[in-house]
Amino acid sequence: MAELTSSKTIDLLKTLSSEAKEKISAAKLAVDVEQVRVSYFGKKGFISEVLASLKNFNAEARKEIGQVSNQVREELESLLSQKKAELETRELDQKLLKDQLDPTAPGVFYPRGELHPIRKVLREAVQIFEKAGLTPAYGPEVEYENYCFDKLNFKPGHAARDMQATFFVKNQGTERLVLRTHTSPVQVRILLKAAQNNFELPIRVQIPGRVYRVDDDSTHAPMFHQIEGLAVDRTATMGDLRAVLDYFFRNFFDEKTKIRFRPSFFPFTEPSAEVDASCVFCKGSGCKVCKQSGWLEVAGAGLVHPEVFDLCGWDSKSVQGWAFGLGIERLAMLKLGIPDLRLFFENRLSFLRAAQK
Ligand code: FA5
């Protein structure tokens, strides 16, 4: 650069200027403009290098070159900032166009969790019985064999105690423990507790919960749910029991649902009844589900056996009670039209979604 004359330097500045103008006008992006600025005016830029050589010229030449270089700088800087602003605006416009909100676009679907159909049916049943005056009460799923069977008047050799029907678990001391096979042992717990509480009456409870049996087919599961009903007072009749169950089934299915009692046997009730509801599918006229009978078996029930009162420390001559036990899965199958109860436990999402009513 040192051997350049002032006129050659001025020519060079003008050449660099027109070169830069071409590059500015050809720039497609704001970053390209910035690159042009750096390559001409940056520390090692073409124009910066020319200006750095000014110290080799005399004062007059410096003034002359200085004037031209100022002019070139002002002109280029204005072009650079104009072009940069223009390209930035265009880039922003394009971005906004691309990111535009489309109010007609379909929304994002977030699936919502739901309660299991069995839990829903159980809750609905509990609510109906609450309206009928039965307060929820609970007991343990691992139960004394004594409460599950003995105090309910099951004799020592009864088939229900068989390993084929009952899951036995580790003994607690001398007490044999079972997974409760029904919710009826909670009757025992409630009667024992009330006996300690000065035989306080009346008792009107419902006992929802899980129960376990060595059972497995399309209408029997190894774990299922029951709701037990228990009412104890100075007097209690099959008529009271029937009225509560009648109320329940009319509310759970529909107003037209009828129930009937068939004589049956349970060691802990006397008399005992099997409760049938008019078939919810054919409304009693007869179909495949009810095997043309017009009726479906839905519960066991009866008056509390005097022996149970005595075994729980009460005087059976001064007290009476009624009780029932409903299978929740059976009710859910009828309500939702599900033919195989195992479907409730496989937990396939397609089934669970279809069963949400
Ligand atoms: C009992 O369990 C008695 N504790 C009911 C009872 C209570 C009678 C109070 C009298 C007084 P049962 O074994 O019949 O009875 O069962 C009652 C209901 O549970 C049946 O009607 C049926 O709906 C349901 N159930 C029985 N076994 C199964 C099973 N393996 N899977 C699904 N549901 C079942």
Tab-separated table of N, CA and C and ligand atoms in Angstrom, residues 152 154 181-185 187 211-217 219-229 265-266 268-269 272-275 297-303 322-331 333 341 345, ligand 1:
chain	number	residue	atom	x	y	z
A	152	LEU	N	-69.908	-66.559	61.520
A	152	LEU	CA	-71.058	-66.459	60.611
A	152	LEU	C	-71.782	-67.802	60.527
A	154	PHE	N	-70.725	-70.788	59.879
A	154	PHE	CA	-70.282	-71.857	58.965
A	154	PHE	C	-69.743	-72.975	59.858
A	181	THR	N	-63.694	-63.986	51.654
A	181	THR	CA	-64.399	-64.534	50.485
A	181	THR	C	-65.696	-63.785	50.223
A	182	HIS	N	-66.087	-62.946	51.173
A	182	HIS	CA	-67.296	-62.116	51.030
A	182	HIS	C	-67.174	-60.938	52.011
A	183	THR	N	-68.077	-59.966	51.900
A	183	THR	CA	-67.995	-58.806	52.808
A	183	THR	C	-68.730	-59.085	54.127
A	184	SER	N	-69.345	-60.260	54.246
A	184	SER	CA	-70.124	-60.560	55.464
A	184	SER	C	-69.309	-60.540	56.776
A	185	PRO	N	-67.975	-60.866	56.786
A	185	PRO	CA	-67.259	-60.775	58.063
A	185	PRO	C	-67.283	-59.366	58.667
A	187	GLN	N	-69.924	-57.711	58.940
A	187	GLN	CA	-71.111	-57.787	59.827
A	187	GLN	C	-70.658	-58.166	61.232
A	211	VAL	N	-63.387	-58.724	47.459
A	211	VAL	CA	-63.389	-60.058	48.066
A	211	VAL	C	-62.689	-61.027	47.108
A	212	TYR	N	-62.283	-62.191	47.627
A	212	TYR	CA	-61.419	-63.105	46.858
A	212	TYR	C	-61.926	-64.539	46.962
A	213	ARG	N	-61.933	-65.231	45.840
A	213	ARG	CA	-62.289	-66.656	45.852
A	213	ARG	C	-61.469	-67.401	44.819
A	214	VAL	N	-61.256	-68.697	45.035
A	214	VAL	CA	-60.542	-69.496	44.037
A	214	VAL	C	-61.571	-69.828	42.949
A	215	ASP	N	-61.714	-68.934	42.009
A	215	ASP	CA	-62.781	-68.976	41.000
A	215	ASP	C	-62.244	-68.287	39.754
A	216	ASP	N	-62.556	-68.779	38.581
A	216	ASP	CA	-62.118	-68.064	37.378
A	216	ASP	C	-62.843	-68.569	36.136
A	217	ASP	N	-63.906	-67.907	35.738
A	217	ASP	CA	-64.527	-68.189	34.441
A	217	ASP	C	-65.258	-66.920	33.980
A	219	THR	N	-68.108	-65.719	34.365
A	219	THR	CA	-68.969	-64.980	35.314
A	219	THR	C	-68.405	-65.010	36.736
A	220	HIS	N	-67.191	-65.590	36.904
A	220	HIS	CA	-66.561	-65.656	38.234
A	220	HIS	C	-65.112	-65.216	38.150
A	221	ALA	N	-64.734	-64.232	38.985
A	221	ALA	CA	-63.343	-63.762	38.998
A	221	ALA	C	-62.711	-64.113	40.346
A	222	PRO	N	-61.364	-64.251	40.389
A	222	PRO	CA	-60.709	-64.538	41.680
A	222	PRO	C	-60.764	-63.345	42.635
A	223	MET	N	-60.913	-62.152	42.080
A	223	MET	CA	-61.100	-60.956	42.921
A	223	MET	C	-62.302	-60.224	42.362
A	224	PHE	N	-63.234	-59.894	43.188
A	224	PHE	CA	-64.386	-59.111	42.726
A	224	PHE	C	-64.880	-58.235	43.867
A	225	HIS	N	-65.940	-57.474	43.600
A	225	HIS	CA	-66.422	-56.518	44.608
A	225	HIS	C	-67.836	-56.877	45.060
A	226	GLN	N	-68.082	-56.645	46.315
A	226	GLN	CA	-69.445	-56.823	46.842
A	226	GLN	C	-69.859	-55.575	47.606
A	227	ILE	N	-71.178	-55.427	47.743
A	227	ILE	CA	-71.691	-54.476	48.737
A	227	ILE	C	-72.590	-55.289	49.659
A	228	GLU	N	-72.276	-55.191	50.922
A	228	GLU	CA	-73.059	-55.870	51.949
A	228	GLU	C	-74.007	-54.838	52.543
A	229	GLY	N	-75.222	-55.234	52.844
A	229	GLY	CA	-76.123	-54.345	53.588
A	229	GLY	C	-76.424	-54.997	54.927
A	265	PHE	N	-80.228	-70.745	50.816
A	265	PHE	CA	-79.588	-71.060	52.089
A	265	PHE	C	-78.254	-70.336	52.236
A	266	PHE	N	-78.067	-69.658	53.343
A	266	PHE	CA	-76.762	-69.163	53.784
A	266	PHE	C	-76.660	-69.518	55.266
A	268	PHE	N	-75.553	-67.906	57.638
A	268	PHE	CA	-75.660	-66.731	58.519
A	268	PHE	C	-76.978	-65.978	58.380
A	269	THR	N	-77.934	-66.526	57.576
A	269	THR	CA	-79.264	-65.887	57.510
A	269	THR	C	-80.345	-66.950	57.618
A	272	SER	N	-83.359	-67.394	54.279
A	272	SER	CA	-82.415	-66.859	53.287
A	272	SER	C	-83.102	-66.791	51.929
A	273	ALA	N	-82.646	-65.847	51.110
A	273	ALA	CA	-83.249	-65.727	49.777
A	273	ALA	C	-82.185	-65.399	48.743
A	274	GLU	N	-82.415	-65.885	47.564
A	274	GLU	CA	-81.649	-65.468	46.392
A	274	GLU	C	-82.498	-64.355	45.792
A	275	VAL	N	-81.891	-63.206	45.456
A	275	VAL	CA	-82.685	-62.095	44.916
A	275	VAL	C	-82.511	-62.055	43.401
A	297	GLU	N	-80.244	-63.421	38.510
A	297	GLU	CA	-79.862	-63.483	39.924
A	297	GLU	C	-78.881	-62.353	40.241
A	298	VAL	N	-79.177	-61.560	41.266
A	298	VAL	CA	-78.333	-60.394	41.529
A	298	VAL	C	-77.780	-60.314	42.961
A	299	ALA	N	-78.351	-61.048	43.903
A	299	ALA	CA	-77.861	-60.904	45.287
A	299	ALA	C	-78.310	-62.074	46.151
A	300	GLY	N	-77.635	-62.188	47.303
A	300	GLY	CA	-78.082	-63.096	48.348
A	300	GLY	C	-78.583	-62.228	49.499
A	301	ALA	N	-79.565	-62.732	50.262
A	301	ALA	CA	-80.123	-61.886	51.327
A	301	ALA	C	-80.837	-62.746	52.369
A	302	GLY	N	-81.236	-62.111	53.465
A	302	GLY	CA	-82.006	-62.843	54.474
A	302	GLY	C	-82.019	-62.107	55.807
A	303	LEU	N	-82.647	-62.744	56.792
A	303	LEU	CA	-82.643	-62.178	58.148
A	303	LEU	C	-81.439	-62.751	58.892
A	322	TRP	N	-81.630	-57.650	59.176
A	322	TRP	CA	-81.611	-58.202	57.821
A	322	TRP	C	-80.277	-57.853	57.162
A	323	ALA	N	-79.917	-58.636	56.134
A	323	ALA	CA	-78.632	-58.408	55.454
A	323	ALA	C	-78.753	-58.832	54.000
A	324	PHE	N	-77.908	-58.255	53.185
A	324	PHE	CA	-77.835	-58.705	51.775
A	324	PHE	C	-76.403	-58.568	51.288
A	325	GLY	N	-76.078	-59.261	50.216
A	325	GLY	CA	-74.755	-59.142	49.585
A	325	GLY	C	-74.919	-59.140	48.078
A	326	LEU	N	-74.429	-58.055	47.453
A	326	LEU	CA	-74.561	-57.877	45.999
A	326	LEU	C	-73.202	-58.032	45.337
A	327	GLY	N	-73.154	-58.666	44.180
A	327	GLY	CA	-71.903	-58.717	43.410
A	327	GLY	C	-71.858	-57.547	42.438
A	328	ILE	N	-70.853	-56.692	42.604
A	328	ILE	CA	-70.791	-55.469	41.783
A	328	ILE	C	-70.485	-55.764	40.313
A	329	GLU	N	-69.561	-56.722	40.067
A	329	GLU	CA	-69.219	-57.037	38.669
A	329	GLU	C	-70.456	-57.528	37.920
A	330	ARG	N	-71.273	-58.334	38.616
A	330	ARG	CA	-72.506	-58.835	37.991
A	330	ARG	C	-73.414	-57.653	37.619
A	331	LEU	N	-73.541	-56.711	38.526
A	331	LEU	CA	-74.384	-55.532	38.246
A	331	LEU	C	-73.828	-54.751	37.066
A	333	MET	N	-71.956	-55.874	34.623
A	333	MET	CA	-72.171	-56.626	33.374
A	333	MET	C	-73.574	-56.353	32.840
A	341	LEU	N	-67.067	-61.196	32.412
A	341	LEU	CA	-66.558	-60.287	33.453
A	341	LEU	C	-65.039	-60.161	33.434
A	345	PHE	N	-61.103	-56.919	33.897
A	345	PHE	CA	-59.789	-57.007	34.555
A	345	PHE	C	-58.624	-57.020	33.575
B	1	FA5	C1	-72.388	-64.198	49.512
B	1	FA5	O1	-71.225	-63.886	49.263
B	1	FA5	C2	-73.070	-63.791	50.749
B	1	FA5	N1	-72.108	-63.255	51.662
B	1	FA5	C3	-74.167	-62.770	50.407
B	1	FA5	C4	-75.095	-62.509	51.556
B	1	FA5	C5	-74.866	-61.444	52.393
B	1	FA5	C6	-76.204	-63.323	51.762
B	1	FA5	C7	-75.722	-61.183	53.448
B	1	FA5	C8	-77.047	-63.068	52.813
B	1	FA5	C9	-76.837	-61.993	53.636
B	1	FA5	P1	-72.757	-65.351	47.216
B	1	FA5	O2	-71.651	-66.338	47.325
B	1	FA5	O3	-73.992	-65.816	46.533
B	1	FA5	O4	-73.199	-64.788	48.630
B	1	FA5	O5	-72.206	-64.065	46.467
B	1	FA5	C10	-72.970	-62.891	46.352
B	1	FA5	C11	-72.850	-62.314	44.941
B	1	FA5	O6	-71.455	-62.151	44.610
B	1	FA5	C12	-73.384	-63.245	43.857
B	1	FA5	O7	-74.763	-63.033	43.668
B	1	FA5	C13	-72.603	-62.815	42.647
B	1	FA5	O8	-73.213	-61.663	42.085
B	1	FA5	C14	-71.279	-62.365	43.227
B	1	FA5	N2	-70.220	-63.355	43.016
B	1	FA5	C15	-70.011	-64.521	43.679
B	1	FA5	N3	-68.878	-65.119	43.253
B	1	FA5	C16	-68.351	-64.311	42.314
B	1	FA5	C17	-67.161	-64.348	41.525
B	1	FA5	N4	-66.260	-65.321	41.631
B	1	FA5	N5	-66.913	-63.339	40.646
B	1	FA5	C18	-67.800	-62.322	40.554
B	1	FA5	N6	-68.921	-62.197	41.286
B	1	FA5	C19	-69.206	-63.193	42.158
